[in-house]
Short mmCIF file of C-alpha atoms in Angstrom, two decimals:
data_model
loop_
_atom_site.label_atom_id
_atom_site.label_comp_id
_atom_site.label_asym_id
_atom_site.label_seq_id
_atom_site.Cartn_x
_atom_site.Cartn_y
_atom_site.Cartn_z
CA MET A 1 36.37 -76.55 36.96
CA PRO A 2 34.60 -77.81 33.62
CA ASN A 3 35.78 -75.74 30.57
CA ALA A 4 34.40 -77.66 27.56
CA GLY A 5 31.40 -77.62 25.75
CA ALA A 6 28.42 -75.45 25.48
CA PHE A 7 29.17 -73.65 28.76
CA THR A 8 32.67 -72.60 28.09
CA ASN A 9 31.87 -69.13 27.57
CA ILE A 10 28.72 -68.88 29.80
CA ARG A 11 30.40 -66.24 32.14
CA VAL A 12 31.02 -64.08 28.88
CA TYR A 13 27.43 -64.50 27.90
CA TRP A 14 26.21 -63.43 31.39
CA LEU A 15 28.45 -60.43 31.26
CA ALA A 16 27.03 -59.55 27.78
CA PHE A 17 23.31 -60.03 28.97
CA ILE A 18 23.98 -57.97 32.13
CA ALA A 19 25.82 -55.16 30.12
CA TYR A 20 23.17 -55.01 27.26
CA TRP A 21 20.27 -54.50 29.42
CA GLY A 22 21.11 -50.74 29.03
CA ILE A 23 20.61 -51.67 25.38
CA VAL A 24 17.18 -52.93 26.23
CA LEU A 25 16.75 -49.33 27.38
CA PHE A 26 18.29 -48.21 24.17
CA GLY A 27 15.62 -49.97 21.96
CA TYR A 28 12.69 -49.30 24.42
CA ASP A 29 13.29 -45.44 24.42
CA THR A 30 13.52 -45.38 20.48
CA GLY A 31 10.18 -47.12 20.24
CA ILE A 32 8.13 -45.85 22.99
CA ALA A 33 7.89 -42.15 22.35
CA GLY A 34 6.51 -42.20 18.94
CA GLY A 35 3.66 -44.39 20.01
CA VAL A 36 2.82 -42.40 23.09
CA VAL A 37 2.55 -39.34 21.27
CA SER A 38 0.47 -40.76 18.63
CA GLN A 39 -2.23 -41.31 21.21
CA ALA A 40 -4.94 -38.85 20.89
CA ASN A 41 -5.67 -38.39 24.50
CA PHE A 42 -1.87 -37.48 25.26
CA GLN A 43 -2.06 -34.88 22.59
CA LYS A 44 -5.43 -33.49 23.96
CA HIS A 45 -3.97 -33.46 27.65
CA PHE A 46 -0.88 -31.44 26.35
CA GLY A 47 -3.00 -28.95 24.30
CA MET A 48 -2.47 -30.23 20.80
CA TRP A 49 -6.22 -30.04 20.29
CA PRO A 50 -7.20 -26.53 20.48
CA ASN A 51 -10.93 -26.03 20.47
CA GLY A 52 -11.16 -29.91 20.18
CA VAL A 53 -9.56 -29.83 16.72
CA GLU A 54 -6.10 -31.55 15.86
CA ASN A 55 -3.49 -29.16 15.27
CA LYS A 56 -1.38 -31.35 12.86
CA ALA A 57 1.52 -29.02 12.86
CA GLN A 58 1.72 -28.92 16.60
CA VAL A 59 1.34 -32.80 16.71
CA THR A 60 4.04 -33.08 14.19
CA ALA A 61 6.36 -30.69 15.98
CA VAL A 62 5.74 -32.32 19.52
CA SER A 63 6.20 -35.59 18.02
CA SER A 64 9.61 -35.02 16.45
CA ASN A 65 10.71 -33.24 19.70
CA VAL A 66 9.95 -35.83 22.00
CA VAL A 67 11.52 -38.59 19.84
CA SER A 68 14.54 -36.73 18.96
CA VAL A 69 15.79 -34.75 22.13
CA LEU A 70 16.76 -38.22 23.49
CA GLN A 71 19.29 -38.48 20.54
CA ALA A 72 20.61 -34.91 21.38
CA GLY A 73 21.38 -36.21 24.83
CA ALA A 74 22.54 -39.33 23.69
CA PHE A 75 25.14 -37.64 21.43
CA PHE A 76 26.88 -35.73 24.37
CA GLY A 77 26.99 -38.83 26.62
CA ALA A 78 28.71 -40.95 24.07
CA LEU A 79 31.32 -38.47 23.40
CA GLY A 80 31.64 -37.95 27.44
CA SER A 81 31.94 -41.75 27.95
CA ALA A 82 35.36 -42.27 26.39
CA PRO A 83 37.64 -40.25 28.77
CA ILE A 84 35.37 -41.42 31.76
CA SER A 85 35.69 -45.15 30.78
CA GLY A 86 39.15 -44.80 30.03
CA LYS A 87 39.64 -43.49 33.66
CA PHE A 88 37.56 -45.62 35.60
CA GLY A 89 36.86 -48.71 33.81
CA ARG A 90 33.86 -50.04 31.85
CA LYS A 91 32.15 -51.53 34.61
CA TRP A 92 31.80 -48.56 36.79
CA THR A 93 31.28 -46.20 33.91
CA LEU A 94 28.36 -48.31 32.98
CA VAL A 95 26.79 -48.10 36.72
CA GLY A 96 27.36 -44.24 36.71
CA PHE A 97 25.35 -43.74 33.09
CA THR A 98 22.79 -46.09 34.31
CA PHE A 99 21.93 -43.70 37.42
CA ILE A 100 21.70 -40.69 35.09
CA PHE A 101 19.47 -42.65 32.84
CA ALA A 102 17.05 -43.32 35.77
CA ILE A 103 16.94 -39.74 36.90
CA GLY A 104 15.60 -38.77 33.43
CA ALA A 105 13.06 -41.86 33.53
CA ILE A 106 11.69 -40.68 36.52
CA LEU A 107 11.08 -36.97 35.32
CA THR A 108 9.38 -38.22 32.23
CA THR A 109 7.11 -40.61 34.32
CA VAL A 110 5.89 -37.99 36.84
CA ALA A 111 5.15 -35.17 34.04
CA SER A 112 1.33 -34.45 34.33
CA SER A 113 0.65 -30.79 34.19
CA PRO A 114 -1.00 -29.60 30.77
CA THR A 115 1.39 -26.30 31.25
CA ASN A 116 4.86 -27.69 32.07
CA GLY A 117 4.42 -31.48 31.70
CA LEU A 118 5.89 -31.31 27.97
CA SER A 119 8.81 -29.49 29.55
CA LEU A 120 9.46 -32.11 32.11
CA ILE A 121 9.28 -34.86 29.30
CA TYR A 122 11.79 -33.02 27.16
CA ALA A 123 14.07 -32.48 30.29
CA GLY A 124 13.85 -36.25 31.15
CA ARG A 125 14.13 -37.48 27.44
CA VAL A 126 17.43 -35.52 27.33
CA ILE A 127 18.84 -36.58 30.74
CA SER A 128 17.89 -40.16 29.76
CA GLY A 129 19.72 -39.71 26.59
CA VAL A 130 22.95 -38.73 28.30
CA GLY A 131 22.62 -41.99 29.96
CA ILE A 132 21.69 -44.14 26.94
CA GLY A 133 24.48 -42.42 24.95
CA GLY A 134 27.18 -43.51 27.54
CA ILE A 135 25.76 -46.94 27.65
CA SER A 136 25.65 -47.43 23.91
CA ALA A 137 29.48 -46.54 23.72
CA VAL A 138 30.60 -48.36 26.66
CA SER A 139 28.65 -51.70 26.44
CA PRO A 140 30.00 -52.80 23.08
CA ALA A 141 33.46 -52.07 24.24
CA PHE A 142 33.08 -53.79 27.48
CA VAL A 143 31.77 -57.00 25.86
CA SER A 144 34.03 -57.13 23.02
CA GLU A 145 37.02 -56.80 25.45
CA CYS A 146 35.88 -59.77 27.48
CA SER A 147 34.79 -62.01 24.44
CA PRO A 148 37.08 -64.79 22.93
CA LYS A 149 37.54 -64.24 19.02
CA GLU A 150 35.66 -67.48 18.24
CA VAL A 151 32.44 -66.13 19.39
CA ARG A 152 33.05 -62.44 19.63
CA GLY A 153 30.67 -61.62 16.58
CA ARG A 154 27.86 -63.51 18.04
CA ILE A 155 28.36 -62.26 21.67
CA THR A 156 28.80 -58.60 20.66
CA GLY A 157 26.03 -58.95 18.29
CA LEU A 158 23.72 -59.58 21.15
CA PHE A 159 23.47 -55.80 21.23
CA GLN A 160 20.89 -55.80 18.49
CA VAL A 161 19.04 -58.68 19.87
CA MET A 162 18.67 -56.57 23.03
CA VAL A 163 17.66 -53.53 21.15
CA ALA A 164 15.06 -55.52 19.16
CA THR A 165 13.79 -56.80 22.45
CA GLY A 166 13.33 -52.96 23.68
CA VAL A 167 11.53 -51.99 20.49
CA MET A 168 9.29 -54.94 20.65
CA LEU A 169 8.35 -54.41 24.50
CA SER A 170 7.63 -50.65 23.53
CA TYR A 171 5.32 -51.50 20.93
CA PHE A 172 3.37 -53.97 22.79
CA ILE A 173 3.25 -51.91 26.05
CA ASN A 174 1.79 -48.84 23.80
CA TYR A 175 -0.75 -51.37 22.27
CA GLY A 176 -1.94 -52.72 25.58
CA VAL A 177 -2.11 -49.29 26.85
CA SER A 178 -4.07 -47.93 24.06
CA ILE A 179 -6.76 -50.73 24.18
CA ASN A 180 -6.97 -50.57 28.29
CA ILE A 181 -6.48 -47.06 29.24
CA VAL A 182 -8.96 -44.38 27.80
CA ASN A 183 -7.45 -41.27 29.40
CA GLY A 184 -5.42 -39.93 32.28
CA PRO A 185 -1.81 -39.62 32.91
CA ARG A 186 -1.30 -43.40 32.83
CA ILE A 187 -1.16 -43.38 29.13
CA TRP A 188 2.32 -42.25 29.25
CA ARG A 189 3.39 -42.84 33.04
CA ILE A 190 3.13 -46.71 32.24
CA PRO A 191 5.22 -46.31 29.07
CA PHE A 192 7.63 -44.24 30.39
CA GLY A 193 7.80 -45.76 33.96
CA PHE A 194 8.63 -49.13 32.66
CA GLN A 195 12.02 -47.85 31.69
CA LEU A 196 13.09 -48.31 35.14
CA VAL A 197 12.61 -52.02 35.07
CA PRO A 198 15.60 -52.83 32.81
CA ALA A 199 17.60 -50.13 34.33
CA GLY A 200 17.27 -51.74 37.66
CA ILE A 201 18.43 -55.07 36.19
CA MET A 202 21.46 -53.69 34.81
CA LEU A 203 22.36 -51.54 37.73
CA PHE A 204 22.26 -54.68 40.34
CA GLY A 205 23.45 -57.25 37.47
CA LEU A 206 26.72 -55.11 37.03
CA LEU A 207 27.59 -55.95 40.69
CA THR A 208 28.02 -59.45 39.40
CA VAL A 209 30.39 -59.26 36.64
CA LYS A 210 34.27 -58.51 36.36
CA GLU A 211 36.08 -55.53 34.90
CA SER A 212 37.29 -55.82 31.47
CA PRO A 213 40.82 -57.60 31.52
CA ARG A 214 41.97 -55.67 28.58
CA TRP A 215 41.35 -52.50 30.26
CA LEU A 216 42.93 -53.77 33.43
CA ALA A 217 45.97 -54.54 31.45
CA SER A 218 45.93 -51.02 29.85
CA VAL A 219 46.30 -49.31 33.28
CA GLY A 220 48.98 -51.76 34.24
CA ARG A 221 46.75 -54.10 36.50
CA ASN A 222 48.11 -57.22 34.87
CA GLU A 223 47.68 -59.59 37.62
CA GLU A 224 43.95 -58.48 38.06
CA ALA A 225 43.80 -58.70 34.45
CA LEU A 226 45.00 -62.56 34.23
CA ASN A 227 42.75 -63.46 37.15
CA ASN A 228 39.55 -61.78 35.39
CA LEU A 229 40.65 -63.64 32.05
CA ALA A 230 40.88 -66.88 33.63
CA TYR A 231 37.63 -66.43 35.47
CA LEU A 232 35.99 -65.38 32.12
CA ARG A 233 37.40 -68.43 30.05
CA ARG A 234 36.78 -70.83 33.20
CA LYS A 235 40.66 -71.65 32.83
CA PRO A 236 43.31 -71.92 35.51
CA THR A 237 45.80 -68.96 35.68
CA ASP A 238 48.79 -71.14 34.24
CA ASP A 239 46.72 -72.49 31.24
CA VAL A 240 48.89 -71.93 28.25
CA GLU A 241 46.12 -70.82 26.01
CA LEU A 242 45.02 -68.23 28.53
CA LEU A 243 48.63 -66.91 28.93
CA HIS A 244 49.13 -66.61 25.27
CA GLU A 245 45.84 -64.65 24.91
CA LEU A 246 47.12 -62.31 27.84
CA ALA A 247 50.46 -62.03 26.08
CA GLU A 248 48.63 -61.03 22.64
CA ILE A 249 46.94 -58.32 24.95
CA GLU A 250 50.06 -57.15 26.69
CA ALA A 251 52.09 -57.04 23.29
CA ALA A 252 49.32 -54.98 21.67
CA ILE A 253 49.30 -52.44 24.47
CA GLU A 254 53.21 -52.14 24.46
CA GLU A 255 53.22 -51.66 20.73
CA GLU A 256 50.42 -49.07 20.92
CA ARG A 257 52.08 -46.96 23.77
CA GLU A 258 55.51 -47.22 22.29
CA SER A 259 54.82 -46.14 18.87
CA ARG A 260 52.31 -43.33 20.03
CA LYS A 261 54.16 -42.09 23.11
CA GLY A 262 53.57 -38.28 23.72
CA LEU A 263 50.72 -37.85 21.01
CA GLY A 264 47.94 -37.64 23.59
CA TRP A 265 44.42 -37.39 22.14
CA LYS A 266 45.79 -37.00 18.76
CA GLU A 267 47.05 -40.75 18.80
CA ALA A 268 43.41 -41.69 18.54
CA PHE A 269 42.86 -40.00 15.05
CA PHE A 270 46.48 -39.88 13.60
CA GLY A 271 48.09 -42.67 14.99
CA LYS A 272 49.39 -45.08 12.16
CA GLY A 273 46.54 -47.13 10.86
CA ASN A 274 44.09 -45.41 12.98
CA LEU A 275 42.62 -42.62 10.81
CA ILE A 276 40.72 -44.99 8.41
CA ARG A 277 39.13 -46.81 11.42
CA PHE A 278 37.40 -43.58 12.62
CA VAL A 279 36.34 -42.83 9.21
CA ILE A 280 34.75 -46.11 8.92
CA ALA A 281 33.23 -45.99 12.42
CA PHE A 282 31.56 -42.67 11.37
CA VAL A 283 30.34 -43.68 8.26
CA ILE A 284 28.91 -46.88 8.80
CA PHE A 285 26.52 -45.42 11.29
CA LEU A 286 25.71 -42.35 9.17
CA LEU A 287 24.51 -45.16 6.59
CA GLN A 288 22.71 -47.08 9.15
CA GLN A 289 20.65 -44.27 10.20
CA TRP A 290 19.75 -43.34 6.66
CA CYS A 291 18.77 -47.08 5.74
CA GLY A 292 15.09 -46.24 6.65
CA GLN A 293 14.79 -48.57 9.74
CA ASN A 294 14.99 -45.92 12.30
CA SER A 295 12.19 -43.85 10.58
CA VAL A 296 10.03 -46.82 10.74
CA GLY A 297 11.20 -47.97 14.26
CA TYR A 298 10.56 -44.45 15.64
CA TYR A 299 7.35 -43.79 14.07
CA ALA A 300 5.89 -47.20 13.39
CA PRO A 301 2.27 -46.14 14.11
CA GLN A 302 2.42 -43.17 11.89
CA ILE A 303 4.31 -45.16 9.16
CA PHE A 304 1.91 -48.00 9.11
CA ALA A 305 -0.83 -45.64 8.93
CA SER A 306 0.59 -43.88 5.94
CA ILE A 307 0.30 -47.23 4.12
CA GLY A 308 -3.52 -47.91 5.05
CA TYR A 309 -3.24 -49.31 8.85
CA THR A 310 -5.18 -46.52 10.52
CA GLY A 311 -6.57 -46.37 13.73
CA ASN A 312 -4.64 -46.90 16.98
CA LYS A 313 -5.47 -50.54 17.27
CA ASN A 314 -4.54 -51.39 13.59
CA SER A 315 -1.30 -49.29 13.44
CA LEU A 316 -0.15 -50.19 16.98
CA LEU A 317 -0.74 -53.83 16.18
CA ALA A 318 1.09 -53.86 13.06
CA SER A 319 3.90 -52.03 14.95
CA GLY A 320 4.08 -54.84 17.51
CA VAL A 321 4.24 -57.50 14.81
CA TYR A 322 6.91 -55.62 13.12
CA GLY A 323 8.79 -55.56 16.59
CA VAL A 324 8.34 -59.36 16.87
CA VAL A 325 9.61 -60.12 13.33
CA LYS A 326 12.59 -57.88 13.83
CA LEU A 327 13.34 -59.78 17.32
CA VAL A 328 13.26 -62.97 15.71
CA ALA A 329 15.37 -62.31 12.45
CA THR A 330 17.91 -60.80 14.49
CA SER A 331 18.21 -63.52 17.14
CA ILE A 332 18.48 -66.31 14.24
CA PHE A 333 21.23 -64.20 12.52
CA ILE A 334 23.32 -63.66 15.51
CA PHE A 335 23.22 -67.17 16.74
CA PHE A 336 23.35 -68.74 13.53
CA GLY A 337 24.71 -66.54 10.79
CA VAL A 338 26.84 -64.01 11.85
CA GLU A 339 30.21 -66.18 12.04
CA THR A 340 29.01 -68.06 9.05
CA LEU A 341 28.43 -65.36 6.30
CA GLY A 342 31.12 -63.09 7.32
CA ARG A 343 30.82 -59.08 7.68
CA LYS A 344 31.33 -58.15 4.12
CA LEU A 345 28.67 -60.43 2.45
CA SER A 346 26.05 -60.14 5.31
CA PHE A 347 26.35 -56.24 4.81
CA PHE A 348 25.94 -56.48 0.98
CA ILE A 349 23.02 -58.83 1.10
CA SER A 350 21.34 -57.04 3.55
CA ALA A 351 21.64 -53.50 1.69
CA MET A 352 20.47 -55.16 -1.49
CA GLY A 353 17.40 -56.59 0.22
CA MET A 354 16.39 -53.58 1.95
CA GLY A 355 16.46 -51.36 -0.97
CA ILE A 356 14.44 -53.87 -3.29
CA CYS A 357 11.97 -54.03 -0.44
CA PHE A 358 11.51 -50.17 -0.15
CA PHE A 359 11.34 -49.82 -3.95
CA ILE A 360 8.60 -51.94 -4.03
CA ILE A 361 6.62 -50.40 -1.27
CA GLY A 362 7.12 -46.97 -2.95
CA ALA A 363 5.91 -48.35 -6.26
CA ILE A 364 2.74 -49.84 -4.56
CA ILE A 365 1.77 -46.44 -2.66
CA LYS A 366 2.30 -44.85 -6.04
CA THR A 367 0.02 -47.12 -7.80
CA HIS A 368 -2.41 -48.09 -5.21
CA PRO A 369 -2.36 -45.12 -2.44
CA PRO A 370 -4.11 -45.97 0.69
CA PRO A 371 -7.66 -44.29 1.34
CA ALA A 372 -6.59 -42.72 4.58
CA THR A 373 -3.41 -41.51 6.20
CA SER A 374 -4.17 -40.26 9.69
CA SER A 375 -3.00 -42.38 12.45
CA THR A 376 -6.25 -41.68 14.34
CA SER A 377 -8.63 -42.39 11.40
CA VAL A 378 -10.55 -45.85 11.45
CA VAL A 379 -11.04 -48.20 8.48
CA THR A 380 -13.28 -51.20 8.46
CA ALA A 381 -11.10 -53.37 6.22
CA ILE A 382 -7.25 -53.27 5.24
CA SER A 383 -6.66 -53.41 1.70
CA PRO A 384 -4.69 -56.20 -0.26
CA ALA A 385 -2.53 -53.19 -1.21
CA SER A 386 -1.78 -52.23 2.33
CA GLN A 387 -1.43 -55.76 3.46
CA GLY A 388 1.21 -56.23 0.69
CA MET A 389 3.26 -53.03 1.75
CA ALA A 390 3.06 -54.39 5.32
CA ALA A 391 4.57 -57.89 4.09
CA MET A 392 7.31 -55.77 2.46
CA LEU A 393 8.11 -53.92 5.67
CA TYR A 394 8.29 -57.24 7.52
CA ILE A 395 10.45 -58.67 4.97
CA TYR A 396 12.65 -55.47 4.86
CA VAL A 397 13.28 -55.69 8.69
CA CYS A 398 14.59 -59.32 8.12
CA PHE A 399 17.12 -58.12 5.77
CA TYR A 400 18.02 -55.40 8.06
CA SER A 401 18.33 -57.85 10.84
CA MET A 402 20.59 -59.86 9.02
CA GLY A 403 23.35 -57.43 8.48
CA TRP A 404 22.96 -53.50 8.89
CA GLY A 405 21.04 -53.98 12.29
CA PRO A 406 23.71 -55.79 14.18
CA LEU A 407 26.85 -55.75 12.25
CA PRO A 408 27.90 -51.93 12.61
CA TRP A 409 28.26 -52.59 16.18
CA VAL A 410 30.05 -55.88 15.87
CA TYR A 411 32.32 -54.36 13.03
CA VAL A 412 33.44 -51.25 15.18
CA SER A 413 34.07 -53.42 18.18
CA ASP A 414 36.33 -55.53 15.93
CA ILE A 415 38.56 -52.98 14.49
CA PHE A 416 39.89 -50.80 17.11
CA PRO A 417 42.88 -51.47 19.33
CA THR A 418 42.53 -51.61 23.22
CA ARG A 419 44.34 -48.11 23.70
CA THR A 420 41.77 -46.41 21.37
CA ARG A 421 38.70 -48.74 21.47
CA HIS A 422 36.74 -46.41 23.97
CA TYR A 423 37.63 -43.45 21.46
CA GLY A 424 36.39 -45.26 18.54
CA LEU A 425 33.33 -46.62 20.15
CA ALA A 426 32.48 -43.10 21.51
CA VAL A 427 32.94 -41.60 18.09
CA ALA A 428 30.87 -44.38 16.71
CA SER A 429 28.08 -44.05 19.01
CA ALA A 430 28.28 -40.26 18.71
CA SER A 431 27.90 -40.38 14.96
CA GLN A 432 24.87 -42.85 15.37
CA TRP A 433 23.21 -40.58 17.71
CA LEU A 434 24.05 -37.46 15.68
CA TRP A 435 22.45 -38.95 12.55
CA ASN A 436 19.85 -40.56 14.80
CA PHE A 437 18.58 -37.10 15.62
CA VAL A 438 18.58 -35.69 12.37
CA VAL A 439 16.63 -38.69 11.09
CA SER A 440 14.26 -38.87 13.99
CA HIS A 441 13.63 -35.10 13.98
CA GLN A 442 12.79 -34.85 10.17
CA THR A 443 11.19 -38.34 9.53
CA LEU A 444 7.59 -37.11 9.71
CA LEU A 445 8.38 -33.82 7.82
CA ILE A 446 9.99 -35.96 4.97
CA GLU A 447 7.18 -38.39 5.07
CA GLN A 448 4.66 -35.63 4.65
CA HIS A 449 6.31 -33.83 1.87
CA LEU A 450 7.56 -36.68 -0.16
CA GLY A 451 4.69 -39.41 -0.10
CA PHE A 452 5.63 -42.44 -1.83
CA LYS A 453 9.15 -40.90 -2.77
CA PHE A 454 10.17 -41.28 1.11
CA PHE A 455 10.61 -45.02 0.45
CA LEU A 456 12.42 -44.34 -2.79
CA MET A 457 14.72 -42.17 -1.17
CA PHE A 458 15.93 -44.87 1.33
CA ALA A 459 15.87 -47.50 -1.30
CA THR A 460 18.39 -45.56 -3.13
CA VAL A 461 20.72 -45.08 -0.01
CA ASN A 462 20.26 -48.84 0.79
CA ILE A 463 21.53 -49.91 -2.81
CA GLY A 464 23.68 -47.17 -3.90
CA ALA A 465 25.79 -46.15 -0.92
CA MET A 466 25.36 -49.09 1.62
CA GLY A 467 26.01 -51.67 -1.09
CA THR A 468 29.18 -49.98 -2.41
CA PHE A 469 30.52 -49.57 1.24
CA SER A 470 29.89 -53.15 1.97
CA LEU A 471 32.42 -54.19 -0.83
CA LEU A 472 35.15 -51.76 0.22
CA ILE A 473 35.52 -52.53 3.87
CA PRO A 474 37.87 -55.18 5.14
CA GLU A 475 36.76 -58.52 6.30
CA THR A 476 37.17 -58.95 10.23
CA LYS A 477 35.56 -62.40 10.77
CA GLY A 478 37.61 -64.90 12.73
CA ARG A 479 40.18 -62.32 13.49
CA SER A 480 41.42 -61.43 17.02
CA LEU A 481 41.25 -57.79 18.26
CA GLU A 482 45.16 -57.78 18.29
CA GLU A 483 45.17 -58.90 14.66
CA MET A 484 43.24 -55.78 13.43
CA ASP A 485 46.46 -53.72 13.89
CA ILE A 486 47.98 -55.85 11.24
CA ILE A 487 44.90 -55.65 9.04
CA PHE A 488 44.99 -51.83 9.17
CA GLY A 489 48.68 -51.39 8.76
CA SER A 490 49.52 -50.30 12.51
CA VAL A 491 52.31 -52.92 12.74
CA SER A 492 53.82 -55.80 10.58
CA ALA A 493 52.92 -59.41 11.24
CA GLU A 494 56.56 -59.99 11.94
CA LYS A 495 56.90 -57.57 14.57
CA ARG A 496 53.64 -58.88 16.14
CA SER A 497 54.82 -62.39 16.33
CA ALA A 498 58.06 -61.24 17.85
CA ASP A 499 56.22 -59.36 20.55
CA VAL A 500 54.08 -61.76 21.33
CA ALA A 501 56.77 -64.32 21.61
CA LYS A 502 58.59 -62.02 24.11
CA PHE A 503 55.63 -61.68 26.27
CA GLU A 504 54.98 -65.53 26.34
CA HIS A 505 58.76 -65.98 27.59
CA ALA A 506 57.90 -63.38 30.24
CA LEU A 507 54.89 -65.11 31.26
CA ASP A 508 56.62 -68.48 31.46
CA ASN A 509 58.71 -67.02 34.33
CA GLY A 510 55.68 -65.77 36.12
CA PRO A 511 52.71 -63.30 35.55
CA GLU A 512 54.26 -60.90 38.14
CA ILE A 513 57.24 -60.18 35.27
CA GLY A 514 54.56 -59.27 32.96
CA SER A 515 52.97 -57.09 35.57
CA THR A 516 56.22 -55.52 36.48
CA ARG A 517 57.07 -54.75 32.86
CA SER A 518 53.70 -53.56 32.02
CA ASN A 519 53.66 -51.08 34.89
CA ASP A 520 56.99 -49.53 33.25
CA TYR A 521 55.83 -49.39 29.84
CA SER A 522 57.62 -45.86 29.66
CA ASP A 523 61.02 -47.35 29.90
CA THR A 524 60.15 -50.15 27.53
CA LYS A 525 61.69 -50.23 23.93
CA ALA A 526 59.37 -51.80 21.09
#
């Protein structure tokens, strides 16, 4: 079987492509709700225009609720994913959460009654959120555990490419609906119902991929782990490099289990070298959510209206262009930049660029305020100042896409050992969804009260907090998952080399020896 050239990792890319269709849902759901609720006919159907007059406070409240309840459900889905994926494996956990998501998608699609339709939408968004939260926690772990270190950053970074794809789709579906459908339940049924397409692709696609070799090894199924690793690397099971990689995995698992035996759940947080990893995982997503991109992404029509792109056609089309720019910029960085610049430098440049763009937008709004701020108002021409601010938003999302968009998921997937990776990814994902909920629920209120200071606030976070954080974290580019224990002080380089040599010697005598030994970890001394 050929194993050289551009197709060496084709099976890993296929696995990432399938696992990340759930992340298309992630992106799609984050972008779709704000556009749906911004439609005047949706607002009128669900009673937000009493006596034919818009109740702005009610519109803001419903918009915030419809967008943010997804994040509330996702928070709990992300936390629950850790013990589930640890027991049942990455593949079947993703299958289960995809089913949960589909149930919620169906509820939001069938809602139509003016009296209880919003309740169905809220319930559906919460249930879909549980599914999205679980998927967002398990998918990066699954893909990271199956990827070789040479291209792990690029493959794991596909997460954000798929997010950007989902966001872009949501913007253009909202735009298409707004210009072709005047009224009726299709205004929200088409956007909400489309969620079932990527969910179906992912569900059936998961049946074509293999379970994570690292998870299999962690539960003592080492022969299956060797076979799956050989399948993913497109190498025979007796290949020297393949056996060395499996030896590294087994050595890391034995070290982790022996050094933390009897600690239970506490090992995840208080095991040697682990606490700092969880702090990084929590803080990195706190900062990502407060960089401003999700505020723009969730409420793109409203944000573009605030800088002068008023009327559904103008605001939704500008949002669609924003989605295209984000997708293109993310794809370019993931495929050509993530393994070139490294993590730290990419984070730093991204933070500086985002902050500068937001400072410029805030200054322009202060000196050249747009004439109208309602997303349903119509203007005959877009002012040069508004065009300049839109250009800054497009440049801003380019900087976001080269660092703080894709890299937090890459970085967090990099730093956790196999034994606690599912806990690490769950905490990271829960942090993301917690702050995602806070930001999405408060964005419209903050924007309405702060005006131009809204952009200055995010600019300060970008440069002051995110720029500093970028300089403090360790570089992980080009390091294997097993080397992270050395970087974070869980084990010395000398001990790791000795353990790898021991398992290489065992594998030279047949994979069954490694399997027998892994099944008797409790009797093995490090």
